Amino acid sequence: MNAEDRKIPSHELTYARLRDMVLFGHLEPGQPVTIQGLVGDLDAGMTPVREAIRRLTAEGALLPQGNRRVTVPRLTPSTLEQLAFARLTIEPKLAELAGARVTPALIARLSGLDDQVNAAIRSGDISAYLESNHAFHFALYEASEAAVLVAMARSLWLRFGPSLRVVAGLAGGASLADNHARALAAMRAGDLEGVSEAMRNDIAQGVDQVRAALESGAV
């Protein structure tokens, strides 16, 4: 635990670590894990682990299985379509709101994160791709100063992210349109509609990948 982590209450740190395990697909959809195993993986006590599980279960990110086991729910076609509708409604609006508050510092930060996304794609590092892609989206969304919508977007990503990891291992990311670059170009041009449209296309691209994987039985 580093100095920064020590400033965070242990139960919040445990929650954040377990949330990231779900969000970035370290727990695969449908794969049951024991609570005792999570205690070891998270290097935390039983009480904070149970509290983290309770919170993530309430958020729909974990599903109790009995026998002291939990699992990440598998996406169904119906759930995917609901998530797609919500993400395509909320996140482009966040991007538009953020575009109105763009600063050179934000563009520089987003550009650096997009470089990390591209480097991860080139090297085939799925974990680095998922983490840098998430960081890009939420660095942009948080600039919107729309806290309610950002919280909704975070909840949606918890349900969508685990399946994206599986898809990222199946698809060739280098062949996909670089909507992050398009969003950055629109920001530099002061084109709010262009920022929103680029992020809408980016989300739709990911949804289409997951939908195709569901139809093929890959997830």
PDB file of C-alpha atoms in Angstrom:
ATOM      1  CA  MET A   1       0.000   0.000   0.000  1.00  0.00           C
ATOM      2  CA  ASN A   2       1.525   3.329  -1.031  1.00  0.00           C
ATOM      3  CA  ALA A   3       1.265   6.656   0.775  1.00  0.00           C
ATOM      4  CA  GLU A   4      -1.643   7.798  -1.345  1.00  0.00           C
ATOM      5  CA  ASP A   5      -3.590   4.594  -0.650  1.00  0.00           C
ATOM      6  CA  ARG A   6      -3.065   4.984   3.096  1.00  0.00           C
ATOM      7  CA  LYS A   7      -5.105   8.209   2.971  1.00  0.00           C
ATOM      8  CA  ILE A   8      -8.160   6.237   1.762  1.00  0.00           C
ATOM      9  CA  PRO A   9     -10.295   4.268   4.282  1.00  0.00           C
ATOM     10  CA  SER A  10      -9.612   0.552   3.930  1.00  0.00           C
ATOM     11  CA  HIS A  11     -13.197  -0.295   2.988  1.00  0.00           C
ATOM     12  CA  GLU A  12     -13.166   2.285   0.189  1.00  0.00           C
ATOM     13  CA  LEU A  13      -9.820   1.020  -1.081  1.00  0.00           C
ATOM     14  CA  THR A  14     -11.115  -2.560  -1.091  1.00  0.00           C
ATOM     15  CA  TYR A  15     -14.237  -1.469  -2.963  1.00  0.00           C
ATOM     16  CA  ALA A  16     -12.169   0.430  -5.540  1.00  0.00           C
ATOM     17  CA  ARG A  17      -9.861  -2.532  -6.125  1.00  0.00           C
ATOM     18  CA  LEU A  18     -12.711  -5.011  -6.513  1.00  0.00           C
ATOM     19  CA  ARG A  19     -14.586  -2.564  -8.762  1.00  0.00           C
ATOM     20  CA  ASP A  20     -11.516  -2.347 -11.005  1.00  0.00           C
ATOM     21  CA  MET A  21     -11.238  -6.144 -11.115  1.00  0.00           C
ATOM     22  CA  VAL A  22     -14.802  -6.198 -12.444  1.00  0.00           C
ATOM     23  CA  LEU A  23     -14.498  -3.138 -14.663  1.00  0.00           C
ATOM     24  CA  PHE A  24     -11.346  -4.264 -16.445  1.00  0.00           C
ATOM     25  CA  GLY A  25     -12.389  -7.867 -16.826  1.00  0.00           C
ATOM     26  CA  HIS A  26     -10.020  -9.527 -14.358  1.00  0.00           C
ATOM     27  CA  LEU A  27     -13.139 -11.397 -13.257  1.00  0.00           C
ATOM     28  CA  GLU A  28     -14.604 -12.928 -16.398  1.00  0.00           C
ATOM     29  CA  PRO A  29     -18.380 -12.944 -16.919  1.00  0.00           C
ATOM     30  CA  GLY A  30     -19.862 -16.148 -15.577  1.00  0.00           C
ATOM     31  CA  GLN A  31     -16.699 -17.165 -13.707  1.00  0.00           C
ATOM     32  CA  PRO A  32     -17.535 -17.849 -10.031  1.00  0.00           C
ATOM     33  CA  VAL A  33     -15.001 -16.775  -7.419  1.00  0.00           C
ATOM     34  CA  THR A  34     -15.012 -17.437  -3.694  1.00  0.00           C
ATOM     35  CA  ILE A  35     -15.216 -14.662  -1.154  1.00  0.00           C
ATOM     36  CA  GLN A  36     -12.202 -16.199   0.578  1.00  0.00           C
ATOM     37  CA  GLY A  37     -10.304 -16.049  -2.692  1.00  0.00           C
ATOM     38  CA  LEU A  38     -11.138 -12.357  -3.051  1.00  0.00           C
ATOM     39  CA  VAL A  39      -9.889 -11.758   0.495  1.00  0.00           C
ATOM     40  CA  GLY A  40      -6.519 -13.093  -0.646  1.00  0.00           C
ATOM     41  CA  ASP A  41      -6.517 -11.336  -4.020  1.00  0.00           C
ATOM     42  CA  LEU A  42      -7.395  -7.997  -2.463  1.00  0.00           C
ATOM     43  CA  ASP A  43      -5.183  -8.428   0.612  1.00  0.00           C
ATOM     44  CA  ALA A  44      -8.115  -7.259   2.719  1.00  0.00           C
ATOM     45  CA  GLY A  45     -10.186  -8.475   5.651  1.00  0.00           C
ATOM     46  CA  MET A  46     -13.434 -10.382   5.299  1.00  0.00           C
ATOM     47  CA  THR A  47     -15.572  -7.430   6.457  1.00  0.00           C
ATOM     48  CA  PRO A  48     -14.403  -4.866   3.848  1.00  0.00           C
ATOM     49  CA  VAL A  49     -14.545  -7.528   1.116  1.00  0.00           C
ATOM     50  CA  ARG A  50     -18.133  -8.413   2.044  1.00  0.00           C
ATOM     51  CA  GLU A  51     -19.032  -4.705   2.063  1.00  0.00           C
ATOM     52  CA  ALA A  52     -17.446  -4.218  -1.371  1.00  0.00           C
ATOM     53  CA  ILE A  53     -19.377  -7.224  -2.692  1.00  0.00           C
ATOM     54  CA  ARG A  54     -22.604  -5.837  -1.225  1.00  0.00           C
ATOM     55  CA  ARG A  55     -22.085  -2.482  -2.930  1.00  0.00           C
ATOM     56  CA  LEU A  56     -21.169  -3.988  -6.291  1.00  0.00           C
ATOM     57  CA  THR A  57     -24.115  -6.378  -6.099  1.00  0.00           C
ATOM     58  CA  ALA A  58     -26.416  -3.390  -5.543  1.00  0.00           C
ATOM     59  CA  GLU A  59     -24.862  -1.774  -8.619  1.00  0.00           C
ATOM     60  CA  GLY A  60     -25.555  -4.883 -10.712  1.00  0.00           C
ATOM     61  CA  ALA A  61     -21.851  -5.605 -11.220  1.00  0.00           C
ATOM     62  CA  LEU A  62     -21.736  -8.821  -9.166  1.00  0.00           C
ATOM     63  CA  LEU A  63     -24.207 -11.656  -8.645  1.00  0.00           C
ATOM     64  CA  PRO A  64     -24.215 -13.810  -5.460  1.00  0.00           C
ATOM     65  CA  GLN A  65     -24.065 -17.531  -6.271  1.00  0.00           C
ATOM     66  CA  GLY A  66     -24.450 -19.116  -2.821  1.00  0.00           C
ATOM     67  CA  ASN A  67     -21.758 -21.211  -1.118  1.00  0.00           C
ATOM     68  CA  ARG A  68     -19.850 -17.969  -0.495  1.00  0.00           C
ATOM     69  CA  ARG A  69     -19.293 -17.396  -4.198  1.00  0.00           C
ATOM     70  CA  VAL A  70     -20.017 -14.471  -6.499  1.00  0.00           C
ATOM     71  CA  THR A  71     -19.789 -13.997 -10.243  1.00  0.00           C
ATOM     72  CA  VAL A  72     -19.847 -11.228 -12.815  1.00  0.00           C
ATOM     73  CA  PRO A  73     -23.205 -11.527 -14.636  1.00  0.00           C
ATOM     74  CA  ARG A  74     -23.097 -12.559 -18.273  1.00  0.00           C
ATOM     75  CA  LEU A  75     -24.602 -10.023 -20.643  1.00  0.00           C
ATOM     76  CA  THR A  76     -27.822 -11.013 -22.335  1.00  0.00           C
ATOM     77  CA  PRO A  77     -28.986  -9.455 -25.622  1.00  0.00           C
ATOM     78  CA  SER A  78     -31.750  -7.622 -23.743  1.00  0.00           C
ATOM     79  CA  THR A  79     -29.346  -6.195 -21.154  1.00  0.00           C
ATOM     80  CA  LEU A  80     -26.905  -5.167 -23.873  1.00  0.00           C
ATOM     81  CA  GLU A  81     -29.583  -3.226 -25.730  1.00  0.00           C
ATOM     82  CA  GLN A  82     -30.594  -1.429 -22.536  1.00  0.00           C
ATOM     83  CA  LEU A  83     -26.971  -0.552 -21.770  1.00  0.00           C
ATOM     84  CA  ALA A  84     -26.463   0.600 -25.356  1.00  0.00           C
ATOM     85  CA  PHE A  85     -29.499   2.880 -25.199  1.00  0.00           C
ATOM     86  CA  ALA A  86     -28.396   4.394 -21.905  1.00  0.00           C
ATOM     87  CA  ARG A  87     -24.762   4.856 -22.903  1.00  0.00           C
ATOM     88  CA  LEU A  88     -25.642   6.348 -26.282  1.00  0.00           C
ATOM     89  CA  THR A  89     -27.986   8.779 -24.537  1.00  0.00           C
ATOM     90  CA  ILE A  90     -25.835   9.844 -21.595  1.00  0.00           C
ATOM     91  CA  GLU A  91     -22.232   9.756 -22.782  1.00  0.00           C
ATOM     92  CA  PRO A  92     -22.519  11.860 -25.955  1.00  0.00           C
ATOM     93  CA  LYS A  93     -24.243  14.507 -23.827  1.00  0.00           C
ATOM     94  CA  LEU A  94     -21.369  14.390 -21.345  1.00  0.00           C
ATOM     95  CA  ALA A  95     -18.926  14.781 -24.226  1.00  0.00           C
ATOM     96  CA  GLU A  96     -20.860  17.787 -25.535  1.00  0.00           C
ATOM     97  CA  LEU A  97     -20.917  19.423 -22.102  1.00  0.00           C
ATOM     98  CA  ALA A  98     -17.220  18.725 -21.635  1.00  0.00           C
ATOM     99  CA  GLY A  99     -16.463  20.139 -25.071  1.00  0.00           C
ATOM    100  CA  ALA A 100     -17.792  23.489 -23.909  1.00  0.00           C
ATOM    101  CA  ARG A 101     -15.218  23.474 -21.080  1.00  0.00           C
ATOM    102  CA  VAL A 102     -12.192  22.344 -23.046  1.00  0.00           C
ATOM    103  CA  THR A 103      -8.833  23.802 -22.032  1.00  0.00           C
ATOM    104  CA  PRO A 104      -5.388  23.261 -23.552  1.00  0.00           C
ATOM    105  CA  ALA A 105      -4.478  21.264 -20.439  1.00  0.00           C
ATOM    106  CA  LEU A 106      -7.454  18.926 -20.909  1.00  0.00           C
ATOM    107  CA  ILE A 107      -6.627  18.389 -24.573  1.00  0.00           C
ATOM    108  CA  ALA A 108      -3.017  17.627 -23.659  1.00  0.00           C
ATOM    109  CA  ARG A 109      -4.143  15.135 -21.009  1.00  0.00           C
ATOM    110  CA  LEU A 110      -6.591  13.425 -23.360  1.00  0.00           C
ATOM    111  CA  SER A 111      -4.006  13.307 -26.122  1.00  0.00           C
ATOM    112  CA  GLY A 112      -1.564  11.583 -23.779  1.00  0.00           C
ATOM    113  CA  LEU A 113      -4.194   9.051 -22.740  1.00  0.00           C
ATOM    114  CA  ASP A 114      -5.055   8.378 -26.374  1.00  0.00           C
ATOM    115  CA  ASP A 115      -1.372   7.731 -27.061  1.00  0.00           C
ATOM    116  CA  GLN A 116      -1.522   5.099 -24.307  1.00  0.00           C
ATOM    117  CA  VAL A 117      -4.627   3.558 -25.894  1.00  0.00           C
ATOM    118  CA  ASN A 118      -2.878   3.327 -29.259  1.00  0.00           C
ATOM    119  CA  ALA A 119       0.304   1.911 -27.744  1.00  0.00           C
ATOM    120  CA  ALA A 120      -1.720  -0.778 -25.965  1.00  0.00           C
ATOM    121  CA  ILE A 121      -3.493  -1.690 -29.215  1.00  0.00           C
ATOM    122  CA  ARG A 122      -0.175  -1.971 -31.062  1.00  0.00           C
ATOM    123  CA  SER A 123       1.331  -4.195 -28.365  1.00  0.00           C
ATOM    124  CA  GLY A 124      -1.816  -6.262 -27.844  1.00  0.00           C
ATOM    125  CA  ASP A 125      -1.910  -5.383 -24.133  1.00  0.00           C
ATOM    126  CA  ILE A 126      -5.607  -5.817 -23.343  1.00  0.00           C
ATOM    127  CA  SER A 127      -5.375  -4.693 -19.716  1.00  0.00           C
ATOM    128  CA  ALA A 128      -3.524  -1.511 -20.632  1.00  0.00           C
ATOM    129  CA  TYR A 129      -6.006  -0.847 -23.428  1.00  0.00           C
ATOM    130  CA  LEU A 130      -9.034  -1.179 -21.159  1.00  0.00           C
ATOM    131  CA  GLU A 131      -7.552   0.986 -18.426  1.00  0.00           C
ATOM    132  CA  SER A 132      -6.337   3.753 -20.741  1.00  0.00           C
ATOM    133  CA  ASN A 133      -9.576   3.705 -22.743  1.00  0.00           C
ATOM    134  CA  HIS A 134     -11.597   4.077 -19.536  1.00  0.00           C
ATOM    135  CA  ALA A 135      -9.277   6.859 -18.355  1.00  0.00           C
ATOM    136  CA  PHE A 136      -9.750   8.745 -21.655  1.00  0.00           C
ATOM    137  CA  HIS A 137     -13.538   8.599 -21.472  1.00  0.00           C
ATOM    138  CA  PHE A 138     -13.814   9.675 -17.872  1.00  0.00           C
ATOM    139  CA  ALA A 139     -11.170  12.392 -18.071  1.00  0.00           C
ATOM    140  CA  LEU A 140     -13.415  13.871 -20.750  1.00  0.00           C
ATOM    141  CA  TYR A 141     -16.699  13.218 -18.946  1.00  0.00           C
ATOM    142  CA  GLU A 142     -15.536  14.637 -15.625  1.00  0.00           C
ATOM    143  CA  ALA A 143     -14.727  17.914 -17.388  1.00  0.00           C
ATOM    144  CA  SER A 144     -18.480  18.249 -18.030  1.00  0.00           C
ATOM    145  CA  GLU A 145     -19.057  19.022 -14.324  1.00  0.00           C
ATOM    146  CA  ALA A 146     -22.296  17.005 -14.630  1.00  0.00           C
ATOM    147  CA  ALA A 147     -21.841  14.817 -11.564  1.00  0.00           C
ATOM    148  CA  VAL A 148     -25.182  12.994 -11.808  1.00  0.00           C
ATOM    149  CA  LEU A 149     -24.604  11.950 -15.413  1.00  0.00           C
ATOM    150  CA  VAL A 150     -20.991  10.957 -14.710  1.00  0.00           C
ATOM    151  CA  ALA A 151     -22.152   8.686 -11.880  1.00  0.00           C
ATOM    152  CA  MET A 152     -24.679   7.081 -14.224  1.00  0.00           C
ATOM    153  CA  ALA A 153     -21.996   6.532 -16.842  1.00  0.00           C
ATOM    154  CA  ARG A 154     -19.711   4.868 -14.278  1.00  0.00           C
ATOM    155  CA  SER A 155     -22.484   2.473 -13.299  1.00  0.00           C
ATOM    156  CA  LEU A 156     -23.132   1.580 -16.937  1.00  0.00           C
ATOM    157  CA  TRP A 157     -19.448   0.871 -17.533  1.00  0.00           C
ATOM    158  CA  LEU A 158     -19.385  -1.546 -14.586  1.00  0.00           C
ATOM    159  CA  ARG A 159     -21.979  -3.677 -16.364  1.00  0.00           C
ATOM    160  CA  PHE A 160     -20.473  -3.315 -19.847  1.00  0.00           C
ATOM    161  CA  GLY A 161     -16.710  -3.417 -19.182  1.00  0.00           C
ATOM    162  CA  PRO A 162     -16.202  -7.121 -18.389  1.00  0.00           C
ATOM    163  CA  SER A 163     -17.584  -8.205 -21.770  1.00  0.00           C
ATOM    164  CA  LEU A 164     -15.475  -5.588 -23.527  1.00  0.00           C
ATOM    165  CA  ARG A 165     -12.349  -7.337 -22.233  1.00  0.00           C
ATOM    166  CA  VAL A 166     -13.412 -10.584 -23.894  1.00  0.00           C
ATOM    167  CA  VAL A 167     -14.158  -8.767 -27.136  1.00  0.00           C
ATOM    168  CA  ALA A 168     -10.853  -6.869 -27.029  1.00  0.00           C
ATOM    169  CA  GLY A 169      -9.090 -10.209 -27.073  1.00  0.00           C
ATOM    170  CA  LEU A 170     -11.017 -11.291 -30.166  1.00  0.00           C
ATOM    171  CA  ALA A 171     -10.986  -8.176 -32.342  1.00  0.00           C
ATOM    172  CA  GLY A 172      -8.216  -6.361 -34.117  1.00  0.00           C
ATOM    173  CA  GLY A 173      -8.381  -2.897 -32.560  1.00  0.00           C
ATOM    174  CA  ALA A 174      -5.936  -1.407 -35.047  1.00  0.00           C
ATOM    175  CA  SER A 175      -8.511  -1.866 -37.827  1.00  0.00           C
ATOM    176  CA  LEU A 176     -11.210   0.133 -36.035  1.00  0.00           C
ATOM    177  CA  ALA A 177     -11.938   3.808 -36.598  1.00  0.00           C
ATOM    178  CA  ASP A 178     -10.012   6.083 -34.205  1.00  0.00           C
ATOM    179  CA  ASN A 179     -12.911   8.055 -32.776  1.00  0.00           C
ATOM    180  CA  HIS A 180     -10.759   9.379 -29.935  1.00  0.00           C
ATOM    181  CA  ALA A 181      -8.611  11.189 -32.510  1.00  0.00           C
ATOM    182  CA  ARG A 182     -11.757  12.551 -34.148  1.00  0.00           C
ATOM    183  CA  ALA A 183     -13.031  13.787 -30.780  1.00  0.00           C
ATOM    184  CA  LEU A 184      -9.707  15.522 -30.090  1.00  0.00           C
ATOM    185  CA  ALA A 185      -9.767  17.183 -33.513  1.00  0.00           C
ATOM    186  CA  ALA A 186     -13.297  18.417 -32.847  1.00  0.00           C
ATOM    187  CA  MET A 187     -12.233  19.816 -29.457  1.00  0.00           C
ATOM    188  CA  ARG A 188      -9.367  21.724 -31.026  1.00  0.00           C
ATOM    189  CA  ALA A 189     -11.809  23.136 -33.581  1.00  0.00           C
ATOM    190  CA  GLY A 190     -14.391  24.079 -30.935  1.00  0.00           C
ATOM    191  CA  ASP A 191     -16.915  21.756 -32.607  1.00  0.00           C
ATOM    192  CA  LEU A 192     -19.177  20.589 -29.760  1.00  0.00           C
ATOM    193  CA  GLU A 193     -21.424  18.542 -32.037  1.00  0.00           C
ATOM    194  CA  GLY A 194     -18.351  16.888 -33.511  1.00  0.00           C
ATOM    195  CA  VAL A 195     -17.065  15.909 -30.045  1.00  0.00           C
ATOM    196  CA  SER A 196     -20.435  14.389 -29.178  1.00  0.00           C
ATOM    197  CA  GLU A 197     -20.700  12.558 -32.508  1.00  0.00           C
ATOM    198  CA  ALA A 198     -17.190  11.119 -32.263  1.00  0.00           C
ATOM    199  CA  MET A 199     -17.861   9.697 -28.803  1.00  0.00           C
ATOM    200  CA  ARG A 200     -21.257   8.387 -29.906  1.00  0.00           C
ATOM    201  CA  ASN A 201     -19.531   6.538 -32.753  1.00  0.00           C
ATOM    202  CA  ASP A 202     -16.887   5.217 -30.362  1.00  0.00           C
ATOM    203  CA  ILE A 203     -19.529   3.801 -28.016  1.00  0.00           C
ATOM    204  CA  ALA A 204     -21.565   2.334 -30.883  1.00  0.00           C
ATOM    205  CA  GLN A 205     -18.426   0.649 -32.210  1.00  0.00           C
ATOM    206  CA  GLY A 206     -17.859  -1.118 -28.882  1.00  0.00           C
ATOM    207  CA  VAL A 207     -21.521  -2.088 -28.590  1.00  0.00           C
ATOM    208  CA  ASP A 208     -21.439  -3.581 -32.092  1.00  0.00           C
ATOM    209  CA  GLN A 209     -18.392  -5.671 -31.164  1.00  0.00           C
ATOM    210  CA  VAL A 210     -20.045  -7.032 -28.040  1.00  0.00           C
ATOM    211  CA  ARG A 211     -23.313  -7.665 -29.896  1.00  0.00           C
ATOM    212  CA  ALA A 212     -21.473  -9.687 -32.552  1.00  0.00           C
ATOM    213  CA  ALA A 213     -19.639 -11.647 -29.863  1.00  0.00           C
ATOM    214  CA  LEU A 214     -22.928 -12.424 -28.104  1.00  0.00           C
ATOM    215  CA  GLU A 215     -24.471 -13.617 -31.352  1.00  0.00           C
ATOM    216  CA  SER A 216     -21.495 -15.898 -31.999  1.00  0.00           C
ATOM    217  CA  GLY A 217     -21.507 -17.268 -28.454  1.00  0.00           C
ATOM    218  CA  ALA A 218     -18.055 -15.872 -27.660  1.00  0.00           C
ATOM    219  CA  VAL A 219     -19.308 -14.118 -24.495  1.00  0.00           C
TER     220      VAL A 219
END
